[in-house]
Coordinates of C-alpha atoms in Angstrom, one line a residue:
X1 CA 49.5 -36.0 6.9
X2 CA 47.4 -39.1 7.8
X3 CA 46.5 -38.2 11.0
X4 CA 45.4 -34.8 9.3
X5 CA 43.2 -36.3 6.9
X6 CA 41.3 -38.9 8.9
X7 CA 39.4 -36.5 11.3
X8 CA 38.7 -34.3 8.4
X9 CA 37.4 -37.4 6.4
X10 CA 35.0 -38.2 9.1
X11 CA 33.5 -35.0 9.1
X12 CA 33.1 -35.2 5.0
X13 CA 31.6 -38.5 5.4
X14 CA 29.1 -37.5 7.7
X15 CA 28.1 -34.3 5.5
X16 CA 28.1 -36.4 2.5
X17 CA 27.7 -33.9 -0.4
X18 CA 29.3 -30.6 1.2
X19 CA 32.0 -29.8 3.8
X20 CA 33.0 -26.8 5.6
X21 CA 35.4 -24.5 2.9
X22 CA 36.8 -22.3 5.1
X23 CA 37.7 -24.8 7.9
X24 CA 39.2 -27.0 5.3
X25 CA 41.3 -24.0 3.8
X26 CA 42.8 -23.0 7.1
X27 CA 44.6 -26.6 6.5
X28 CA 45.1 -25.7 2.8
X29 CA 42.9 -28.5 2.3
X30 CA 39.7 -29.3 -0.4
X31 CA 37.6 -32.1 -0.5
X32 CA 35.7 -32.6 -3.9
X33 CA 33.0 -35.1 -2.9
X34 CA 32.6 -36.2 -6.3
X35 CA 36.5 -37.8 -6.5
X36 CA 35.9 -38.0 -2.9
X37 CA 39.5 -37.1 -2.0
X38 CA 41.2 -34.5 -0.6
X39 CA 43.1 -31.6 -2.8
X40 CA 46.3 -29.8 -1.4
X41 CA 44.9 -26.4 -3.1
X42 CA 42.5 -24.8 -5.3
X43 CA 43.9 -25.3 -8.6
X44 CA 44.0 -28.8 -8.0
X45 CA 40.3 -29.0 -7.6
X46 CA 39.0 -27.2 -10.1
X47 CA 35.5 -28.6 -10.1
X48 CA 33.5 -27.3 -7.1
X49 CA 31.9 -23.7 -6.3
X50 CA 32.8 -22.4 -2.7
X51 CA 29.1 -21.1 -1.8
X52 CA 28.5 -19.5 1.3
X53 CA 31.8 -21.7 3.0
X54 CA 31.1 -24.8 1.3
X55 CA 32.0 -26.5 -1.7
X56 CA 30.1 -28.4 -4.1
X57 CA 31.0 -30.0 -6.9
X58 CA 30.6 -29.1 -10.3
X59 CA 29.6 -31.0 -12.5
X60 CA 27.2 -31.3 -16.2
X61 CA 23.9 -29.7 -14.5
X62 CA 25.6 -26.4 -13.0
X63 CA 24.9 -23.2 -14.6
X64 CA 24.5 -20.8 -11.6
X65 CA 27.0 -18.1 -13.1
X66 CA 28.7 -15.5 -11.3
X67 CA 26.3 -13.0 -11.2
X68 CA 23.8 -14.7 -9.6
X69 CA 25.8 -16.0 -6.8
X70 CA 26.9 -12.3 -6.0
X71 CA 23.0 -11.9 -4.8
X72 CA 23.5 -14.6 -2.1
X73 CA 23.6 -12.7 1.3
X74 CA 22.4 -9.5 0.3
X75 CA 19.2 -9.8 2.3
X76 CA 17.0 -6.9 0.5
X77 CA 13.7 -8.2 2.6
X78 CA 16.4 -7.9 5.9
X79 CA 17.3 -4.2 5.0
X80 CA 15.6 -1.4 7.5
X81 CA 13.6 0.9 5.3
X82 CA 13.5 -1.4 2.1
X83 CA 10.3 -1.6 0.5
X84 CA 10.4 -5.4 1.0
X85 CA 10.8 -5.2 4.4
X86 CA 8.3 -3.2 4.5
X87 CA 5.7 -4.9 2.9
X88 CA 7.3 -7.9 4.7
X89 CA 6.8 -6.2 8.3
X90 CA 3.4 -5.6 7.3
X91 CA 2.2 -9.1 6.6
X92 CA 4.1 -10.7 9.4
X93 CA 2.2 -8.2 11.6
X94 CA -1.4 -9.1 10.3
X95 CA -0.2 -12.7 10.9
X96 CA 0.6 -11.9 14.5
X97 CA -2.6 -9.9 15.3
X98 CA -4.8 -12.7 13.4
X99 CA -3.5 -15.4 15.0
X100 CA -2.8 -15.3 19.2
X101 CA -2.0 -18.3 21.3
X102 CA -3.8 -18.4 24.5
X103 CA -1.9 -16.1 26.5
X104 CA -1.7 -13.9 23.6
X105 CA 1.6 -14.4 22.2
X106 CA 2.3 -14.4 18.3
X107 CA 0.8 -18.1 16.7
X108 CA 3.6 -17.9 13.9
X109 CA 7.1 -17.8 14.3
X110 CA 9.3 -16.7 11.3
X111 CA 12.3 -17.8 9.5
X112 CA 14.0 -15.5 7.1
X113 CA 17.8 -16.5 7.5
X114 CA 17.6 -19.9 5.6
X115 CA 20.4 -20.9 3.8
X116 CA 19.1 -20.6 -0.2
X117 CA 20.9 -23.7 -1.5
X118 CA 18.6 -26.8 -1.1
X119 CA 18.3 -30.3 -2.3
X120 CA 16.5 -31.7 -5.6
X121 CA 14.7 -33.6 -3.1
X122 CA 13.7 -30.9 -1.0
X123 CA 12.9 -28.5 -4.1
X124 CA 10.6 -30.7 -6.0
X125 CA 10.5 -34.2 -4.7
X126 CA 9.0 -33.5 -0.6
X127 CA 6.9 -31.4 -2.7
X128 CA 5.0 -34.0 -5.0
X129 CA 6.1 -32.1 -7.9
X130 CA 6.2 -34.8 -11.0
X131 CA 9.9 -35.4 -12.4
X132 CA 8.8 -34.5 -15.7
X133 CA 7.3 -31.3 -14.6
X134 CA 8.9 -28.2 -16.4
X135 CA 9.7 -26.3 -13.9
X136 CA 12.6 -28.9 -12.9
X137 CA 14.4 -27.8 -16.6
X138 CA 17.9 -26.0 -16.3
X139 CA 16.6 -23.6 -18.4
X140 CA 14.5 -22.7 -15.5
X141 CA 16.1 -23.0 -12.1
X142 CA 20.0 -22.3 -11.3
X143 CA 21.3 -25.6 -10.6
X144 CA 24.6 -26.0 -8.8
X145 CA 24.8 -29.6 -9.7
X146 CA 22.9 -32.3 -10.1
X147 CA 21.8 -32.9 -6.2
X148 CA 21.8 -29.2 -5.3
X149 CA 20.3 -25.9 -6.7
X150 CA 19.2 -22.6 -5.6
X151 CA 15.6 -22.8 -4.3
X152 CA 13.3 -21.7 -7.0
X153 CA 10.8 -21.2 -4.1
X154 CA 10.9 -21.1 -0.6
X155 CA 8.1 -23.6 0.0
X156 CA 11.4 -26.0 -0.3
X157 CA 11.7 -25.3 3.1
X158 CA 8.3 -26.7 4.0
X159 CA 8.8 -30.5 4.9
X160 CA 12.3 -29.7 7.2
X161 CA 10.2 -27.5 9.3
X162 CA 7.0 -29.5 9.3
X163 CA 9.2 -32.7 10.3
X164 CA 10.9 -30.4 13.4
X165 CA 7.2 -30.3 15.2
X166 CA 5.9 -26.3 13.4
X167 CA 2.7 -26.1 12.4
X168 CA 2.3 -22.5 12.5
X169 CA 5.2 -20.7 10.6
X170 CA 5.9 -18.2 7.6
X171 CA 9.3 -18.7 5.6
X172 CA 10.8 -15.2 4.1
X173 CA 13.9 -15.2 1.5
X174 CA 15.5 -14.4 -2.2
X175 CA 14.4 -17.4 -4.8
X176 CA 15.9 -18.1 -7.6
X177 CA 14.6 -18.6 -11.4
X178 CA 16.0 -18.3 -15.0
X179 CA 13.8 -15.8 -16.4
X180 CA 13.1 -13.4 -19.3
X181 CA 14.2 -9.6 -18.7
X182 CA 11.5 -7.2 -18.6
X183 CA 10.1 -4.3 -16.2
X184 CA 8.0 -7.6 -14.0
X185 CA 10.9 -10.3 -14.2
X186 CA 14.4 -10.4 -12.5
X187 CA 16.4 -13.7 -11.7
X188 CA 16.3 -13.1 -8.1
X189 CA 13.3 -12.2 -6.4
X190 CA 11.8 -12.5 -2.8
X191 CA 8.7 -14.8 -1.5
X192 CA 7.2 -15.3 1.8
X193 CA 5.8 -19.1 2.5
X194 CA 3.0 -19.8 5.2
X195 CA 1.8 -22.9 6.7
X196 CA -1.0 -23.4 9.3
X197 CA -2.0 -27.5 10.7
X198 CA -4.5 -28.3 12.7
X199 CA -5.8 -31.3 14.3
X200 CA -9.1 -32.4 14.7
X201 CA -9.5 -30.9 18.1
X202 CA -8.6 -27.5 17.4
X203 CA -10.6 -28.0 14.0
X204 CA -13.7 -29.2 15.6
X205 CA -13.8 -27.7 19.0
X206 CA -17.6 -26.7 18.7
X207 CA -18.4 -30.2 17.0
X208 CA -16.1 -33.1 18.8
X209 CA -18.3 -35.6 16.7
X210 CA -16.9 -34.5 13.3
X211 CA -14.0 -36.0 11.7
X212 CA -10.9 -34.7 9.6
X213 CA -10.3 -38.2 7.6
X214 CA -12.9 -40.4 5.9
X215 CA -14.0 -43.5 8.0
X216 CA -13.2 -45.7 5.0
X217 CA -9.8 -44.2 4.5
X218 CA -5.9 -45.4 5.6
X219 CA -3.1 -44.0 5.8
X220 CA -1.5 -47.6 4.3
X221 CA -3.4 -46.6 0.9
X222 CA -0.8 -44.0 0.4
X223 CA 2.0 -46.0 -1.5
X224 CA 5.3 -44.8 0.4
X225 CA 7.4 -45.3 -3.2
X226 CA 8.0 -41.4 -4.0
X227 CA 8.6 -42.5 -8.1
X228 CA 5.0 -43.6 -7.5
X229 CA 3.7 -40.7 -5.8
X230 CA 5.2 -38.5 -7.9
X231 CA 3.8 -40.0 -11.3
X232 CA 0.5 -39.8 -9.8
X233 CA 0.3 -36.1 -8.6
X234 CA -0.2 -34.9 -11.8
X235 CA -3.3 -36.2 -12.1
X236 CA -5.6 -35.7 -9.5
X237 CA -8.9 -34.7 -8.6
X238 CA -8.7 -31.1 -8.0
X239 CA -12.0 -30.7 -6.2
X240 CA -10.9 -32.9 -2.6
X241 CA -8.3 -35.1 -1.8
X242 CA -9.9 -38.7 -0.9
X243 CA -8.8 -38.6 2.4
X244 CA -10.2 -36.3 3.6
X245 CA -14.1 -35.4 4.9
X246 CA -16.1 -32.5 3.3
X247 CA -16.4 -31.0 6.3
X248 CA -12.7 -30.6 7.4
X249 CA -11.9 -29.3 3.7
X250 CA -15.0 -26.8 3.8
X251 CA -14.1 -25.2 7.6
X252 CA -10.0 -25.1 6.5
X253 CA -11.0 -23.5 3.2
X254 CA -13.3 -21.2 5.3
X255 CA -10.3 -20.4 7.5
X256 CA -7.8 -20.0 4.9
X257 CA -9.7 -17.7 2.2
X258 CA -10.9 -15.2 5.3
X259 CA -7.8 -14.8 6.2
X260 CA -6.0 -14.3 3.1
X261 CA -9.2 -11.9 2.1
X262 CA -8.5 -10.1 5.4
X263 CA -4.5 -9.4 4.4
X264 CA -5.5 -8.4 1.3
X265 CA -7.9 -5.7 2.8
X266 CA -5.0 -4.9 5.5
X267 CA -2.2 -4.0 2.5
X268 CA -4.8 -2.4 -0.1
X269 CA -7.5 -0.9 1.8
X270 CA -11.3 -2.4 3.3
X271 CA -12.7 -1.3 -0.3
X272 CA -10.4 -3.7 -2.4
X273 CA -12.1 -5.8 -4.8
X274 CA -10.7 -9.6 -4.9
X275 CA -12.2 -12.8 -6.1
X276 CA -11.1 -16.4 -5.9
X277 CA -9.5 -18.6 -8.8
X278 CA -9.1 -22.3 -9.1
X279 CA -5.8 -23.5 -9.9
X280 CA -3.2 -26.3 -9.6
X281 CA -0.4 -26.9 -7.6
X282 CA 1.4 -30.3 -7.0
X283 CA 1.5 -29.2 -3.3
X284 CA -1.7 -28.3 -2.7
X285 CA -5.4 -29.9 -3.6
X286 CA -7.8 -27.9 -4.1
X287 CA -5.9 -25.0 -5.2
X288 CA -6.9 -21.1 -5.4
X289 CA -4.9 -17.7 -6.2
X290 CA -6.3 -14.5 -5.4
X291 CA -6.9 -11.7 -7.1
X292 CA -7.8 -8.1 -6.8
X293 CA -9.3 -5.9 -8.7
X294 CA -6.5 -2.1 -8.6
X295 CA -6.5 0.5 -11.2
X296 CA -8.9 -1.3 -13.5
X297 CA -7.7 -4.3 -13.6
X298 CA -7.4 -7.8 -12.2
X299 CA -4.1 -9.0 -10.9
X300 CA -3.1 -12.2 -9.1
X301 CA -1.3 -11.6 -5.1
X302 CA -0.6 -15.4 -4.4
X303 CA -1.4 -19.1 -4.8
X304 CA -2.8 -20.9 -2.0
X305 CA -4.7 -24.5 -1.1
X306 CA -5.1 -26.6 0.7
X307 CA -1.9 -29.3 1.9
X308 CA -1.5 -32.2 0.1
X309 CA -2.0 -35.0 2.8
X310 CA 1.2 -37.2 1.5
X311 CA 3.4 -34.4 2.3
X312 CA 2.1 -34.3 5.6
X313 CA 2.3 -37.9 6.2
X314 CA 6.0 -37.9 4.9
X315 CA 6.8 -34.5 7.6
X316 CA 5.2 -36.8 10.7
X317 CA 2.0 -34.4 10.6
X318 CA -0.3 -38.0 10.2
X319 CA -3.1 -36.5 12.3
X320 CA -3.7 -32.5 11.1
X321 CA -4.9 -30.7 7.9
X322 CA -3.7 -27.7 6.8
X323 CA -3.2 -25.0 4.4
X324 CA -0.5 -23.2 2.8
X325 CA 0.1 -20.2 0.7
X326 CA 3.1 -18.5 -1.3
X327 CA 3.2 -14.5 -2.1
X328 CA 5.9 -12.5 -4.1
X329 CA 7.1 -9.5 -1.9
X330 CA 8.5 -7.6 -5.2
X331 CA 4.9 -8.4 -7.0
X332 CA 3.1 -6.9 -3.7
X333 CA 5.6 -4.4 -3.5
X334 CA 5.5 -2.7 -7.1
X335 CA 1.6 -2.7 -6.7
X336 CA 1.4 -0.9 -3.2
X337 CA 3.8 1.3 -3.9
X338 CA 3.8 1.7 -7.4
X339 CA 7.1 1.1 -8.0
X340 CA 7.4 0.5 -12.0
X341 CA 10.7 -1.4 -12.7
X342 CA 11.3 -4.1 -10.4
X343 CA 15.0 -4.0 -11.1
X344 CA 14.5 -0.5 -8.6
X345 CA 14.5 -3.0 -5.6
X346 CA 18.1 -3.6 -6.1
X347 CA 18.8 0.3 -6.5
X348 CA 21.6 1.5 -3.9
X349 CA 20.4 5.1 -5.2
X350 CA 19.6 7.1 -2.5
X351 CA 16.7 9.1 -4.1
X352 CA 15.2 5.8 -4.5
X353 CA 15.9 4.1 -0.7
X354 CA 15.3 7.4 1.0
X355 CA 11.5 7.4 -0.2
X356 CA 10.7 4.6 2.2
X357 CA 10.3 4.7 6.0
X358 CA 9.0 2.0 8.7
X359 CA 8.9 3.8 10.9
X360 CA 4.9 4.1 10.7
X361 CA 4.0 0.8 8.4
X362 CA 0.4 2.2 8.0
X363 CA 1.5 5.6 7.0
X364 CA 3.4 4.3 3.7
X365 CA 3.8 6.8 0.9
X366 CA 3.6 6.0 -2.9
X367 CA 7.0 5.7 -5.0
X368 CA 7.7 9.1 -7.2
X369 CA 10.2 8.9 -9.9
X370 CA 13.1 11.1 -9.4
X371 CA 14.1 11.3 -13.1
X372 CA 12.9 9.5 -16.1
X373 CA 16.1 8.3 -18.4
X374 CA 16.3 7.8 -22.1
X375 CA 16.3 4.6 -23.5
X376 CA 18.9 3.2 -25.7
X377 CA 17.9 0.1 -27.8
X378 CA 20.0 -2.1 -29.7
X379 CA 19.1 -5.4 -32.0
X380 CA 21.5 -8.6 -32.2
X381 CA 21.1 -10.8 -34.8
X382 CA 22.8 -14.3 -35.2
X383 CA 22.6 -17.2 -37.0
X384 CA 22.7 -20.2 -34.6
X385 CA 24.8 -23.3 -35.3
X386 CA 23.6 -25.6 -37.9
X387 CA 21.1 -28.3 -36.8
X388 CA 20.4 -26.3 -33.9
X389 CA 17.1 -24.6 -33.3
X390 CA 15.8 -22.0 -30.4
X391 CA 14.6 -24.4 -27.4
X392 CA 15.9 -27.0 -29.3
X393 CA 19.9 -26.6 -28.2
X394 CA 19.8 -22.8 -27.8
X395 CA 17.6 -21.4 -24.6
X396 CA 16.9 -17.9 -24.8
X397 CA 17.5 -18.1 -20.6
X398 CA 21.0 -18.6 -21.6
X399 CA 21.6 -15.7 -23.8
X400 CA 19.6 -13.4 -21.0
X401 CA 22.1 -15.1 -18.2
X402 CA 24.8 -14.2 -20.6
X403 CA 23.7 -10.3 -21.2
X404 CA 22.9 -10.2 -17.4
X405 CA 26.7 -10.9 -16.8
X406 CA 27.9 -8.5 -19.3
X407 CA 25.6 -5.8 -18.6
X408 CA 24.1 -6.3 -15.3
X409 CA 21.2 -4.0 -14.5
X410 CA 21.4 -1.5 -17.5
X411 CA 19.7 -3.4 -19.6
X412 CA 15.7 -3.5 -18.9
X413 CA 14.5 -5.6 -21.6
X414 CA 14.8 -8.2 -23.9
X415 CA 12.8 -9.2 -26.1
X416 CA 13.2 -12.2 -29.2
X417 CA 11.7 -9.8 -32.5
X418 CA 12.5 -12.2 -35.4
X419 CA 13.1 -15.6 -35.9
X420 CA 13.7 -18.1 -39.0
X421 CA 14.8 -21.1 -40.6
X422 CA 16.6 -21.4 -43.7
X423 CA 15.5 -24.9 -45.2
X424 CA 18.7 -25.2 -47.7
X425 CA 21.2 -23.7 -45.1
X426 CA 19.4 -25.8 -41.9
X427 CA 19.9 -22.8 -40.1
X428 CA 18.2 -21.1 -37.6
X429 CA 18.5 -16.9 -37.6
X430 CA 16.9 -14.7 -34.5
X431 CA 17.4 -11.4 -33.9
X432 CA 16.7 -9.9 -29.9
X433 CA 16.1 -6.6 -29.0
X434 CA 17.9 -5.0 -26.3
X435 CA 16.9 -2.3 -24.5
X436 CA 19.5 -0.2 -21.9
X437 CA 17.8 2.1 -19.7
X438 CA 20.1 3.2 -16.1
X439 CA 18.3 3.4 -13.0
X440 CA 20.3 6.4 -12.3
X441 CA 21.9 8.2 -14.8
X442 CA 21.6 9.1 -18.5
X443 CA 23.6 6.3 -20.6
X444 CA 25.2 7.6 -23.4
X445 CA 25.5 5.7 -26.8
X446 CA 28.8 5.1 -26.8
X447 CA 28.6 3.4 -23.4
X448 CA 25.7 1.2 -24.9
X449 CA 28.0 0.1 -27.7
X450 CA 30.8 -0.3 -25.5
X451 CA 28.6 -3.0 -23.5
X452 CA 26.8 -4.4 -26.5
X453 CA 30.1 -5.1 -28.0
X454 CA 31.1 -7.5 -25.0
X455 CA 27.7 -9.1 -24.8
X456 CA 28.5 -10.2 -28.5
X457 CA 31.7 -11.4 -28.2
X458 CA 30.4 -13.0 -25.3
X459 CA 27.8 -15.0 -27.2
X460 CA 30.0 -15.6 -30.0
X461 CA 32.7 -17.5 -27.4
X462 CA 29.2 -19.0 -25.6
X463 CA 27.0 -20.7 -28.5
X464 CA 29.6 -20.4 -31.3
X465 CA 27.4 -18.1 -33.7
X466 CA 27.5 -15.5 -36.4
X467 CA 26.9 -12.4 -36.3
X468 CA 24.4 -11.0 -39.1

């Protein structure tokens, strides 16, 4: 048995934090990296998640459920004729005819096969994003434990492929994010990442005397201490980043806000109204998103900016600038083609899936309905344990996560309609709203209380409430 275990150790050591599953199994063997030791079988390790033929550990940050890991590998922005392919196809296209090496080959390569489970390091932390930063919570990302979650955006991938010599590259994929449900939101959805460097002589080819970096700046002035750099990057200066010279930010800018202007004119016509908005991003400084102006009114495509320099420095990039930018496909999508529900991109209905064709990506016809289904709406109202209080020990993410496991995709909203507190009782009553509405068929009451039944004895198990 020794001699089983020792080359097998080796390999776990070297991986650290996860280890091939399905090698291991063939040996009816798990290793919990946690207890680092080895387990003769799955019930005796009962704290790890096999995800895509590893295993993590489990442990008091994991709340992916079962639900959501049962999106892994489905690949909607992969799928021939899917409306996020499409819209995909379309922008990697501009970015190949925009961008042309010198013998005319495609600038930017692609990467739309990364594996969605990333590092907190490589989520937030490559990323300057500040450890008290919201968007870190577990009532907003789907953490697998406390090293590993499932990328909330795909700019996670951004430092790995800087560090392995790309400068030119978009990253396409499914991110992950506890959410509300409505017609706009789903806990899965798709993003494509872009990032462009340049050094100073591809930058200043028509003026070899300009500079990227000030004269008076170091790189040393950068403290290497990520705690450090992370309390600070909350606070900057939003209009340039010291390091660098007006000019450099002024001609990238330039660059960066023609071509994103020029996609935008590609996908929604020459005519298409858009405007610039200053924003913020950890990642980026100065920061934009633009918007454009479709059926009377102004909506925002993506967030863009230029790169913060630190992140560069940290990737081995010491001597370029550059820009990024981040889109949703299924926010593109459901404007271009109209599509109203966003849960329709998950649809195996072929009345749905037979509407699109790539065939001819500039020949693209507008979504129809096929049918239009009844609602059915229900209310659920609970009184919450005493002493606790809604985002104060009860996250309405985790009732949604808990419908969305029950139900799945027939329910198409929720919304919170009521909520009190009861001073004598120190109790805390809300009611939510549910509203089922099938993509595909006509739901019939019964069904609905069949389902709403389970999702309340399902939060009566979860958060140990009582029913109204």
């Amino acid at each position: 048995m020794l001699t089983i275990l020792k080359p097998l150790m080796q390999v776990t050591l070297r991986r650290l934090e996860k280890v091939n599953f399905y090698k291991l199994r063939k040996k009816s063997l798990i290793y919990n990296y946690s207890n680092k030791r080895f387990f003769a079988n799955a019930a005796a390790a009962k704290t790890y998640l096999d995800i895509n033929g590893f295993a993590y550990s489990v442990d008091s940050w994991t709340n992916v459920t079962p639900k959501i890991l049962s999106y892994l590998g489905l690949n909607k922005h992969l799928q021939k004729n899917h409306p996020l392919s499409i819209i995909k196809k379309r922008i990697v296209n501009y970015f190949y005819k925009a961008y042309k090496t010198s013998r005319g080959n495609p600038l930017f390569s692609v990467y739309d096969k990364l594996n969605p489970v990333v590092t907190i390091q490589q989520n937030f932390d490559n990323l300057l994003i500040p450890v008290d930063h919201v968007s870190r919570s577990k009532a907003d990302c789907y953490y697998v434990n406390q090293r590993y979650l499932l990328r909330a955006h795909t700019t996670a991938h951004q430092v790995d492929l800087i560090s392995s010599g790309l400068d030119n590259f978009l990253v396409v994929g499914e991110v992950y994010r506890r959410d509300e449900i409505d017609s706009t939101h789903y806990p899965v959805f798709h993003q494509l990442d872009a990032v462009r460097l340049v050094t100073k002589d591809k930058l200043f080819e028509r003026n070899p005397g300009l500079e990227i970096f000030e004269r008076d700046w170091s790189p040393n002035l950068y403290n290497t201490n990520q705690n450090q750099i992370l309390s600070l990057s909350k606070c900057m200066d939003q209009t340039k980043q010291s390091c660098h010279t007006l000019e450099a930010i002024k001609l990238i800018e330039h660059e960066l806000k023609g071509v994103l202007a020029g996609l935008a004119k590609d996908l929604f016509g020459a005519n298409i109204k858009h405007r610039w908005v200053d924003t913020y991003f950890p990642f980026t400084q100065p920061s934009w998103e633009l918007e454009i102006f479709y059926k009377g009114q102004w909506l925002e495509v993506l967030g863009c900016g230029i790169m913060r320099h630190e992140i560069l420095q940290q990737s081995g990039a010491h001597n370029s600038i550059g820009y990024a930018f981040g889109l949703g496909l299924e926010r593109l999508a459901m404007i271009f083609f109209d599509i109203p529900d966003i849960r329709l991109f998950w649809s195996t209905d072929t009345g749905f899936l037979t509407q699109f064709n790539e065939s001819d990506l500039y020949n693209l016809k507008k979504y129809k309905a096929v049918s239009q289904y009844p609602q059915c709406i229900n209310d659920l109202s609970f009184w919450l344990p005493p002493g606790v209080q809604v985002n104060e020990g009860f996250a309405p993410n985790d009732f949604y996560d808990i419908v969305r496991n029950v139900a799945g995709d027939v329910v198409e909203q929720i919304s919170l309609v009521d909520q009190f507190n009861h001073p004598k009782k120190n109790r805390t009553s809300v009611c939510f709203r549910i509203i089922y509405r099938h993509m595909e068929r006509t739901l019939t009451q019964k069904e609905v209380n069949d389902v709403h039944k389970l999702i309340v004895e399902a939060c009566v198990a979860t958060f140990n409430v009582d029913i109204r």
